[in-house]
């Protein structure tokens, strides 16, 4: 017997087009459409057949087509223009980061860890919002010129491919990815061999190789265990995203966190800031601590202080059940040797992930304890997270605990339709994309001609509808479905002159995709109104283990096939970034009705806003900040009910009422030129109010100034004198904890009493008598605390006033505080003592406070 070894023959790229391969392997082309257009110009048929994948395109395009393109002056001129723009981008000297003159050193980048990255549908290693946000974050870091790298996993089967059969059942398929067809490079060592890292997972030594993805100026490194050196079980660690059981999940997270740190070591990269995007990468903190213990001879506690000072944790989950947690027995099985290397007891190790008396090891708790900077992803989610994890800082008021927020955004150029981008270039100026966060610039949208904006939007709708018809025809023919309008009379499916509502996202039950179908008779009247009809488009995947979510897919599919809704209600299979781009620019209204407050942020509504689509959403996540009463519509009354049935009923009636009384009439309020002037007015308001604010341009700049840059300064201070400063801080914290109970605080006099009325211009004065025990006045902060209460809490907020030291007597320190109100309202006040040390990252990170009784 003999065996034939495979090899592939591809066309040789002519010298005049020699930089095509470099362009193909850098995802710059994802958000710069001219790059895609170049490949299309060379050979439109091959480009279409490649599914818009430049790597596949270069493999299948014929030598004749390449040579013909190399002799076509028009194509060569366009090639030179694209390559010039690409290289200028890579070599840009005047980036936002460089304009800061920051002390942040480019050789010590920000390391951004995430379990998934949604960069392009060509690289399907993402499932939903977390990955898409990560991809947008990376692209923006590139645009801004940040020293930035990403760390993740490379999944052989990615997330599943969704198919919907003729019964409406979701079928999960897992086609294997051919890495040679993806924009990836295998990382090699100096000898040209695969660069590998080794991680002990339970009792096994697992080997992972490292792949590099070029994203503009930024690199993402992805770990892959599917190699012959590993057992079949370990090769499967990176097989599926969010697949398998608890053993698979913890193995993936060990590989991401611990393996990710070791990959950076192997690459010779020494980050200055470590950003954990969700808790999947929480174990990176443990590995960094272990390395500091063994390389710098630090104690565990000393190493923890240093590691935490340079670590940021972003949480995206608003409910306890959504946070990864493992049994202590499972943790013992996987970490017994690692705990020894940390030189702490098993109980101390378990306490790092223990939430109160829980019998699980919680990765969110671990992430919070191994970082000093933490944030939610919207204003409301920040508050939800503060409440969710308040037990870590029990005596600190929720509004002041260390969990902050930065509201998510979207990478504008990735999600903006090309036709809208051309319109923006006319009215905002050619360099508008370099000033995305400029609110004044966006006001020029008010000057866009109404008819022109309407026409661009209608053209995008036609483009979307044509795409959907092609997709559905293929989908139904593949299923063997006959006798449907889609197959037999595609012209009857979706009308560009009809108000079109889109709903596309994960089909998790809390997102309530089927809510609008709860009163089917009322919906029937709305959809089939001959004078003002409505059509709805749905898309989204339910996790393979989420049976209730799959039932929602089935329900919508079944309704879409009934005679009264066929061609008017559509559900698309295998929702991905390509489908999303058509929907977020093509529909008229974007429906979003999660149960509040379970939407941490949501970014799909931000994508539609930049494309002139109007949001119709529950006031949850980002929309709670984005809605201004003139730029879309709010579902419900803003309240959350414990009774889910009541919540559904309130929101459902709101959806129908607003559709019938506002959205539909305004849309069909056509003038003599065939468009609704009031609709266009709302479109403009939506673009102007949302585009500059809910972009990753604003978001990443905020991450840098609020978290990244301060983290470097904090770490460098603690690392001073071979980490003696970290030891100094640790000793101080230990002394504070040991003696804090001895601090006594007493209110000696006050100018008023409970229920007193204080007029604006008058003052409320308090004096404190404090026994500071063994602490000096410099080690504490004495504060007068005033907060709005009851209905005035949100309006009035809180005010913390440093109290003045006024003297000492008989071993007691005396402080005075004065509050002079400037607004009406109902307030509450107190006074407190908290530990103070400039070496702390957050003033309340210890969670210690003494209040007056």
XYZ file of C-alpha atoms in Angstrom, residues 12-709:
698
model
C 1.023 32.970 -8.380
C 0.284 36.602 -7.656
C 1.908 38.852 -10.294
C 4.677 41.152 -9.062
C 2.547 44.223 -9.741
C -0.050 42.886 -7.265
C 2.462 41.366 -4.825
C 1.024 43.061 -1.723
C -2.387 41.425 -2.092
C -1.405 38.638 0.283
C -0.273 41.065 2.988
C -3.576 42.879 2.629
C -5.542 39.618 2.746
C -3.970 38.570 6.045
C -4.705 41.868 7.794
C -8.327 42.399 8.773
C -8.055 46.110 7.948
C -10.125 45.209 4.893
C -13.049 44.269 7.169
C -13.822 47.896 8.011
C -12.338 49.491 4.910
C -14.625 48.491 2.048
C -12.107 49.585 -0.574
C -10.025 46.545 0.380
C -12.943 44.242 -0.353
C -13.719 46.103 -3.560
C -10.160 45.517 -4.787
C -10.551 41.744 -4.607
C -13.946 42.046 -6.262
C -12.528 44.093 -9.142
C -9.851 41.489 -9.841
C -12.402 38.682 -10.266
C -16.022 39.223 -9.140
C -16.978 35.578 -9.640
C -14.133 34.199 -7.527
C -14.755 36.850 -4.875
C -18.405 35.842 -4.589
C -17.523 32.141 -4.591
C -15.008 32.712 -1.772
C -17.813 34.132 0.420
C -15.820 37.375 0.602
C -12.808 35.635 2.142
C -9.538 37.044 0.684
C -7.519 33.977 1.725
C -9.844 31.619 -0.126
C -10.036 34.093 -3.007
C -6.273 34.013 -3.535
C -6.432 30.202 -3.583
C -9.196 29.880 -6.173
C -8.691 32.875 -8.448
C -7.200 31.742 -11.751
C -3.735 32.788 -12.946
C -5.448 34.222 -16.014
C -7.631 36.517 -13.919
C -4.637 37.677 -11.866
C -2.521 38.354 -14.943
C -5.390 40.147 -16.652
C -5.833 42.357 -13.582
C -2.088 43.103 -13.545
C -2.404 44.451 -17.070
C -5.528 46.523 -16.386
C -4.424 50.085 -15.624
C -7.697 50.976 -13.912
C -7.311 48.033 -11.515
C -3.617 48.783 -10.986
C -4.395 52.398 -10.119
C -7.048 51.261 -7.653
C -4.626 48.677 -6.229
C -1.995 51.373 -5.657
C -4.563 53.612 -3.970
C -5.784 50.856 -1.635
C -2.280 49.682 -0.713
C -1.216 53.281 -0.121
C -4.163 53.843 2.235
C -3.452 50.541 3.979
C 0.244 51.261 4.514
C -0.431 54.861 5.526
C -2.834 53.559 8.165
C -0.263 51.093 9.521
C 2.510 53.699 9.619
C 0.395 56.608 10.901
C 2.442 58.809 13.196
C -0.323 61.129 14.404
C -2.654 58.688 16.138
C -4.866 59.653 19.053
C -2.607 57.727 21.435
C 0.542 59.511 20.274
C -1.174 62.882 20.577
C -1.588 62.288 24.322
C 2.140 62.330 25.044
C 1.324 59.688 27.617
C 3.893 58.012 29.852
C 2.331 54.740 28.742
C 5.197 52.876 27.045
C 4.341 51.241 23.685
C 6.645 48.285 24.409
C 4.392 47.271 27.321
C 0.974 46.896 25.705
C -2.500 46.415 27.094
C -3.352 42.689 27.079
C -7.058 42.096 26.424
C -8.282 38.581 27.253
C -11.610 37.311 25.935
C -13.110 33.891 25.208
C -14.425 35.048 21.814
C -13.658 37.688 19.206
C -16.225 38.739 16.592
C -14.052 40.337 13.934
C -15.631 39.072 10.725
C -17.900 36.229 9.622
C -14.847 34.871 7.777
C -13.366 33.983 11.196
C -16.390 32.479 13.019
C -15.011 32.174 16.563
C -17.751 34.240 18.204
C -21.270 33.557 19.431
C -22.840 36.921 20.150
C -22.578 40.269 21.857
C -19.494 39.587 23.993
C -17.428 38.566 20.988
C -18.728 41.337 18.745
C -17.891 43.905 21.410
C -14.399 42.416 21.791
C -13.866 42.627 18.032
C -15.019 46.239 17.945
C -12.797 47.054 20.938
C -9.742 45.641 19.146
C -10.483 47.466 15.872
C -10.840 50.756 17.709
C -7.647 50.186 19.670
C -6.001 49.845 16.267
C -7.630 53.027 14.941
C -6.512 54.986 17.995
C -2.970 53.609 17.834
C -3.050 52.040 21.306
C -0.306 49.556 22.217
C -2.773 46.699 22.462
C -2.956 42.932 21.962
C -5.753 40.398 22.266
C -5.594 36.892 23.750
C -8.186 34.217 23.011
C -8.777 30.657 21.838
C -8.992 29.291 18.297
C -11.966 26.926 18.029
C -11.781 24.201 15.370
C -15.564 24.173 15.008
C -16.235 27.732 16.157
C -19.757 28.343 17.373
C -22.441 26.169 15.821
C -24.041 26.722 12.424
C -27.798 27.017 12.796
C -30.189 25.346 10.384
C -33.972 25.424 10.735
C -35.796 22.447 9.279
C -39.291 22.370 7.788
C -40.762 21.803 11.267
C -39.054 24.883 12.649
C -36.614 22.837 14.695
C -33.161 24.302 15.203
C -30.420 21.960 14.031
C -26.915 22.659 15.344
C -24.163 21.793 12.867
C -20.449 21.976 13.616
C -18.464 22.132 10.378
C -14.723 22.059 10.948
C -12.783 25.176 10.092
C -9.841 24.810 7.742
C -7.300 27.108 9.378
C -5.399 27.388 6.098
C -8.420 29.229 4.689
C -8.478 31.781 7.479
C -6.531 35.040 7.984
C -4.194 33.419 10.524
C -0.455 32.928 10.835
C 1.071 30.223 13.013
C 3.594 31.700 15.438
C 7.086 30.247 15.088
C 10.164 30.357 17.294
C 13.611 31.518 16.214
C 14.331 28.106 14.711
C 11.189 28.169 12.595
C 9.331 25.616 14.745
C 5.815 26.009 16.106
C 5.791 28.205 19.181
C 4.073 26.207 21.916
C 3.101 26.565 25.551
C 2.405 23.872 28.101
C -0.323 24.034 30.723
C -1.152 21.448 33.354
C -4.884 20.763 33.263
C -5.916 18.394 36.070
C -3.272 15.632 35.889
C -2.401 16.192 32.222
C 0.205 18.356 30.524
C -1.565 19.989 27.589
C 0.311 21.585 24.700
C -1.096 24.565 22.812
C 0.235 26.272 19.728
C -0.267 29.974 19.063
C -1.845 31.665 16.051
C -1.685 35.349 15.194
C -4.435 37.481 13.673
C -3.487 40.906 12.313
C -6.195 43.502 12.989
C -4.877 46.747 11.566
C -2.069 47.789 13.925
C -3.116 45.283 16.601
C -2.422 41.564 16.954
C -4.638 38.912 18.517
C -3.019 35.671 19.667
C -5.178 32.553 19.740
C -4.344 29.268 21.496
C -5.136 25.914 19.878
C -4.816 22.431 21.444
C -5.902 20.448 18.377
C -2.435 18.989 17.741
C -1.108 15.425 17.663
C 0.951 15.839 20.839
C -2.293 15.956 22.849
C -4.780 13.210 23.639
C -8.104 13.208 21.816
C -9.738 14.605 24.953
C -7.305 17.509 25.165
C -7.416 18.161 21.437
C -11.130 18.775 21.932
C -10.565 21.553 24.495
C -10.539 24.128 21.714
C -13.053 22.325 19.518
C -16.268 24.217 20.320
C -16.999 27.663 21.702
C -19.236 27.308 24.782
C -19.610 23.574 24.193
C -19.126 20.530 26.397
C -19.572 20.020 30.137
C -18.042 21.617 33.224
C -14.760 19.804 32.629
C -14.514 21.268 29.151
C -15.453 24.706 30.405
C -12.864 24.820 33.178
C -10.223 23.388 30.832
C -10.902 26.146 28.305
C -10.715 28.789 31.010
C -7.454 27.421 32.413
C -6.027 27.445 28.900
C -7.252 30.993 28.230
C -6.077 32.471 31.540
C -2.968 30.513 32.500
C -2.057 29.482 28.962
C -2.642 33.018 27.708
C -0.123 34.458 30.183
C 2.429 31.822 29.221
C 1.829 32.503 25.518
C 2.734 36.134 26.083
C 5.863 35.012 27.945
C 6.812 32.805 24.997
C 6.233 35.674 22.571
C 8.429 37.978 24.634
C 5.542 40.354 25.343
C 5.410 42.046 28.755
C 2.047 43.812 29.130
C 1.575 46.708 31.513
C -2.210 46.338 31.835
C -4.272 43.156 31.891
C -7.929 43.441 30.904
C -10.230 40.494 31.641
C -13.283 40.876 29.414
C -15.668 38.692 31.452
C -14.633 36.096 34.000
C -13.603 33.378 31.536
C -9.984 34.533 31.797
C -9.951 34.960 35.585
C -7.171 32.413 36.091
C -4.687 34.775 34.418
C -4.401 36.596 37.750
C -3.417 33.379 39.524
C -0.729 32.632 36.945
C 0.709 36.132 37.227
C 0.786 35.794 41.015
C 2.532 32.416 40.717
C 5.152 33.890 38.418
C 5.806 36.836 40.742
C 6.183 34.474 43.697
C 8.794 32.373 41.922
C 10.617 34.981 39.833
C 10.572 37.933 42.266
C 10.387 35.930 45.513
C 7.255 37.721 46.666
C 4.698 36.421 49.131
C 1.247 35.539 47.801
C -0.297 38.637 49.368
C 2.437 40.920 48.053
C 2.106 39.472 44.551
C -1.685 39.818 44.696
C -1.413 43.533 45.461
C 0.913 44.038 42.490
C -1.138 41.937 40.084
C -4.480 43.437 41.092
C -3.205 46.993 40.689
C -2.621 46.445 36.964
C -5.742 44.370 36.270
C -9.145 45.504 34.999
C -12.193 43.260 35.079
C -15.239 43.976 32.924
C -18.410 42.107 33.829
C -21.202 41.681 31.285
C -23.606 39.548 33.286
C -26.540 41.034 35.237
C -27.737 37.832 36.988
C -25.897 35.498 39.409
C -26.710 32.373 37.350
C -24.885 33.786 34.341
C -21.517 33.791 36.101
C -19.270 30.745 35.794
C -18.927 28.764 39.010
C -17.381 25.375 39.752
C -17.693 23.024 42.693
C -14.823 23.044 45.161
C -14.206 19.369 44.438
C -13.775 20.143 40.736
C -11.440 23.030 41.582
C -9.403 20.738 43.828
C -9.097 18.232 40.994
C -7.761 20.868 38.601
C -5.768 23.129 40.930
C -4.258 21.037 43.740
C -0.697 21.357 42.402
C -1.224 24.980 41.412
C -2.319 25.894 44.942
C 0.955 24.542 46.261
C 2.820 26.763 43.823
C 0.877 29.762 45.182
C 2.085 28.863 48.703
C -1.319 29.291 50.301
C -3.689 26.823 51.925
C -6.455 25.150 50.003
C -9.014 26.980 52.133
C -7.433 30.358 51.375
C -7.500 29.428 47.695
C -11.193 28.499 47.841
C -11.944 31.769 49.631
C -10.669 33.675 46.597
C -13.727 32.491 44.678
C -16.193 32.043 47.512
C -19.248 34.274 47.700
C -20.345 34.380 51.343
C -21.089 30.785 52.411
C -21.486 29.462 48.886
C -20.202 25.974 48.115
C -19.049 27.030 44.635
C -15.943 28.733 43.321
C -17.238 31.767 41.418
C -15.056 33.197 38.643
C -16.646 36.635 38.868
C -15.785 36.788 42.568
C -12.253 35.631 41.738
C -11.984 38.294 39.016
C -13.128 41.016 41.396
C -10.635 39.926 44.059
C -7.726 39.712 41.622
C -8.333 43.171 40.161
C -8.574 46.666 41.571
C -10.529 48.160 38.688
C -13.937 46.788 37.765
C -16.734 47.955 35.515
C -20.143 47.154 34.157
C -21.030 47.958 30.555
C -23.764 50.581 30.921
C -24.879 53.012 33.601
C -27.772 50.791 34.654
C -25.668 47.634 34.490
C -23.057 49.305 36.673
C -25.723 49.793 39.340
C -27.001 46.240 38.920
C -23.449 44.908 39.305
C -22.819 47.043 42.376
C -25.890 45.475 43.960
C -25.086 41.970 42.741
C -21.629 41.916 44.344
C -22.217 44.306 47.253
C -21.183 41.680 49.805
C -17.552 42.196 48.841
C -17.795 45.733 50.271
C -20.614 45.265 52.780
C -20.464 48.597 54.582
C -19.886 50.764 51.501
C -22.982 52.383 49.938
C -23.807 50.816 46.570
C -23.188 54.024 44.645
C -19.645 54.175 45.990
C -18.459 50.587 45.828
C -15.547 50.054 43.422
C -17.599 48.705 40.490
C -17.844 51.537 37.979
C -19.211 51.561 34.436
C -18.262 52.360 30.871
C -21.130 52.076 28.439
C -20.478 49.871 25.431
C -20.262 51.220 21.919
C -19.814 49.965 18.363
C -17.036 50.276 15.804
C -18.726 52.732 13.482
C -16.934 51.829 10.245
C -17.612 48.099 10.694
C -21.361 48.558 11.051
C -22.088 51.637 8.949
C -23.516 50.926 5.502
C -21.315 52.195 2.707
C -24.145 54.309 1.311
C -24.581 56.066 4.650
C -20.822 56.554 4.937
C -20.819 58.321 1.563
C -23.630 60.584 2.736
C -21.716 61.387 5.917
C -18.609 62.250 3.902
C -20.624 64.857 2.014
C -22.210 66.543 5.026
C -19.706 65.845 7.822
C -16.530 66.204 5.781
C -14.102 63.675 4.346
C -12.318 63.165 7.680
C -15.465 62.627 9.726
C -14.340 59.108 10.738
C -11.354 60.606 12.590
C -13.711 62.636 14.779
C -16.427 60.121 15.593
C -16.844 61.343 19.188
C -17.288 64.992 18.140
C -20.877 65.816 19.083
C -20.791 69.199 17.339
C -19.756 67.615 14.050
C -22.722 65.259 14.091
C -25.155 68.174 14.336
C -24.480 68.777 10.646
C -26.783 65.797 10.031
C -29.642 68.236 10.615
C -28.573 69.873 7.322
C -28.962 66.687 5.256
C -31.804 66.996 2.756
C -34.780 65.032 4.036
C -35.494 63.455 0.669
C -31.872 62.412 0.264
C -31.702 60.699 3.659
C -34.997 58.938 2.994
C -33.782 57.774 -0.430
C -30.528 56.365 0.942
C -32.461 54.546 3.648
C -34.948 53.105 1.122
C -32.116 51.895 -1.090
C -30.616 50.094 1.893
C -33.966 48.462 2.569
C -34.202 47.233 -1.026
C -30.652 45.894 -0.760
C -31.568 44.039 2.450
C -34.781 42.608 1.011
C -32.996 41.295 -2.073
C -30.431 39.625 0.170
C -33.158 38.070 2.317
C -35.021 36.735 -0.724
C -31.868 35.049 -1.994
C -31.157 33.615 1.438
C -34.673 32.308 1.984
C -34.913 30.799 -1.470
C -31.698 28.905 -0.840
C -32.854 27.953 2.659
C -36.245 26.619 1.559
C -34.949 24.854 -1.526
C -32.302 23.153 0.576
C -35.044 21.960 2.936
C -37.074 20.678 -0.001
C -39.919 23.073 0.818
C -42.239 23.796 -2.100
C -45.380 25.846 -2.658
C -44.253 28.825 -0.605
C -44.260 32.450 -1.690
C -40.522 32.578 -1.155
C -39.941 29.813 -3.685
C -42.850 30.306 -6.085
C -43.523 34.064 -5.879
C -40.524 35.824 -4.286
C -41.865 39.200 -5.405
C -44.627 38.816 -2.807
C -42.151 38.478 0.068
C -41.270 41.731 1.823
C -42.232 45.036 0.264
C -39.739 47.940 0.462
C -42.645 50.377 0.800
C -43.922 48.677 3.957
C -42.832 49.568 7.488
C -40.253 46.918 8.395
C -39.408 45.919 11.971
C -36.297 43.906 12.793
C -35.476 41.713 15.783
C -32.106 39.953 15.679
C -30.044 38.707 18.647
C -29.476 35.595 20.733
C -32.739 33.791 21.399
C -32.233 33.669 25.148
C -35.608 33.575 26.875
C -35.111 36.843 28.773
C -34.882 38.681 25.441
C -38.531 37.673 24.776
C -38.326 37.313 20.982
C -41.884 35.990 20.863
C -43.449 38.643 23.113
C -45.055 40.488 20.207
C -46.975 37.282 19.311
C -48.745 37.049 22.681
C -51.899 38.709 21.283
C -51.996 37.130 17.861
C -55.322 38.706 16.845
C -54.063 42.216 17.528
C -50.809 41.503 15.692
C -52.758 40.082 12.750
C -54.632 43.342 12.389
C -51.434 45.369 12.594
C -49.557 43.306 10.017
C -52.435 42.969 7.556
C -53.703 46.548 7.664
C -54.169 47.271 3.945
C -53.575 51.004 4.326
C -50.631 50.807 6.730
C -49.176 47.263 6.733
C -46.210 46.067 8.772
C -43.657 43.319 8.170
C -41.282 41.723 10.690
C -37.892 40.074 10.270
C -36.369 37.822 12.938
C -32.955 36.203 13.209
C -30.995 34.622 16.029
C -29.624 31.438 17.531
C -30.637 29.653 20.712
C -27.804 27.861 22.490
C -27.940 24.101 21.716
C -28.621 23.410 25.402
C -31.352 26.081 25.635
C -34.539 24.152 24.859
C -36.937 27.012 25.763
C -34.991 29.292 23.422
C -35.261 26.722 20.650
C -39.015 26.563 21.197
C -39.177 30.313 20.511
C -37.376 29.750 17.194
C -39.895 27.041 16.368
C -42.879 29.206 17.324
C -41.798 32.113 15.127
C -41.002 29.782 12.230
C -44.432 28.143 12.510
C -46.207 31.497 12.487
C -44.125 32.700 9.544
C -45.442 29.780 7.501
C -49.134 30.407 8.182
C -51.210 31.889 5.384
C -51.944 35.147 7.205
C -48.286 35.878 7.990
C -46.342 34.205 5.188
C -44.106 36.683 3.447
C -44.813 39.262 6.170
C -43.065 37.577 9.082
C -39.651 36.183 8.216
C -37.138 34.227 10.285
C -33.612 33.844 8.937
C -31.315 31.001 9.930
C -27.674 31.124 11.025
C -27.562 34.751 12.148
C -24.022 36.073 11.740
C -22.168 39.330 11.119
C -22.997 39.348 7.408
C -26.728 39.048 8.017
C -26.467 41.594 10.823
C -24.945 44.219 8.530
C -27.900 43.935 6.154
C -30.496 44.055 8.934
C -29.059 46.907 11.008
C -28.999 49.146 7.945
C -32.074 47.882 6.121
C -35.010 47.740 8.538
C -36.962 50.828 9.619
C -37.442 49.991 13.305
C -35.324 47.891 15.658
C -37.378 46.057 18.281
C -35.716 45.157 21.579
C -37.790 43.962 24.506
C -35.692 42.191 27.154
C -36.858 41.858 30.715
C -35.351 44.810 32.537
C -32.658 44.889 33.945
C -31.306 41.747 32.267
C -29.793 43.494 29.234
C -26.332 44.504 30.429
C -25.867 46.866 27.506
C -26.849 45.563 24.096
C -25.120 47.060 21.083
C -27.360 46.101 18.155
C -29.461 49.206 18.786
C -26.316 51.319 18.580
C -25.506 49.753 15.203
C -28.920 50.599 13.788
C -28.822 54.173 15.108
C -25.788 55.107 12.993
C -27.654 53.763 9.950
C -30.775 55.843 10.456
C -32.871 52.977 11.858
C -35.089 53.919 14.797
C -34.935 52.131 18.143
C -38.075 50.785 19.792
C -36.799 49.333 23.043
C -37.272 48.703 26.727
C -35.352 51.283 28.781
C -32.631 48.819 29.647
C -28.909 48.658 28.977
C -27.577 51.411 26.724
C -31.045 52.661 25.666
C -31.710 53.857 29.219
C -28.975 56.417 28.485
C -29.540 56.860 24.763
C -33.271 57.592 24.695
C -34.080 61.315 24.918
C -37.798 61.285 24.087
C -37.238 62.457 20.501
C -34.940 59.853 18.958
C -37.040 56.679 19.043
C -39.524 55.005 21.362
C -39.433 53.457 24.831
C -41.374 50.291 25.644
C -43.125 50.073 29.009
C -43.174 52.497 31.894
C -39.531 52.085 32.936
C -40.443 49.906 35.918
C -39.411 46.326 36.646
C -41.890 43.886 38.159
C -41.127 40.719 40.110
C -44.202 39.148 38.496
C -42.996 38.175 35.013
C -46.524 37.802 33.668
C -47.359 41.333 34.750
C -44.102 42.600 33.223
C -44.905 40.871 29.940
C -48.438 42.262 29.873
C -47.337 45.832 30.597
C -44.619 45.713 27.938
C -46.817 43.937 25.400
C -49.581 46.530 25.627
C -46.982 49.262 25.348
C -45.589 47.690 22.165
C -48.996 47.490 20.511
C -50.126 50.947 21.668
C -46.974 52.708 20.470
C -47.049 50.852 17.163
C -50.682 51.700 16.508
C -50.695 55.271 17.785
C -47.210 56.552 16.974
C -44.814 54.471 14.893
C -47.136 53.279 12.135
C -49.022 56.575 11.624
C -45.807 58.617 11.528
C -44.156 56.276 9.030
C -47.110 56.429 6.625
C -47.555 60.169 7.007
C -46.217 60.668 3.461
C -45.920 64.065 1.780
C -46.171 64.856 -1.922
C -42.562 63.648 -2.374
C -43.418 60.233 -0.978
C -41.737 60.327 2.416
C -42.616 61.141 6.004
C -40.998 64.382 7.121
C -41.621 63.622 10.790
C -40.025 60.185 10.399
C -36.910 61.713 8.893
C -36.815 64.225 11.752
C -36.654 61.366 14.251
C -34.003 59.636 12.128
C -31.802 62.714 12.238
C -32.269 63.118 15.967
C -31.356 59.462 16.482
C -28.144 59.781 14.469
C -27.080 63.069 16.063
C -27.767 61.977 19.639
C -26.412 58.418 19.450
C -23.624 58.216 16.850
C -20.942 60.206 18.725
C -21.774 58.812 22.149
C -22.297 55.086 21.603
C -19.193 54.363 19.593
C -16.143 52.361 20.596
C -14.159 55.473 19.705
C -15.588 57.126 22.817
C -15.600 53.848 24.743
C -11.948 52.872 24.225
C -10.751 56.401 24.905
C -12.688 56.218 28.165
C -11.130 52.845 29.035
C -7.682 54.288 28.433
C -8.079 57.469 30.490
C -10.211 55.950 33.257
C -8.539 52.562 33.689
C -5.583 51.681 31.475
C -3.342 54.673 32.099
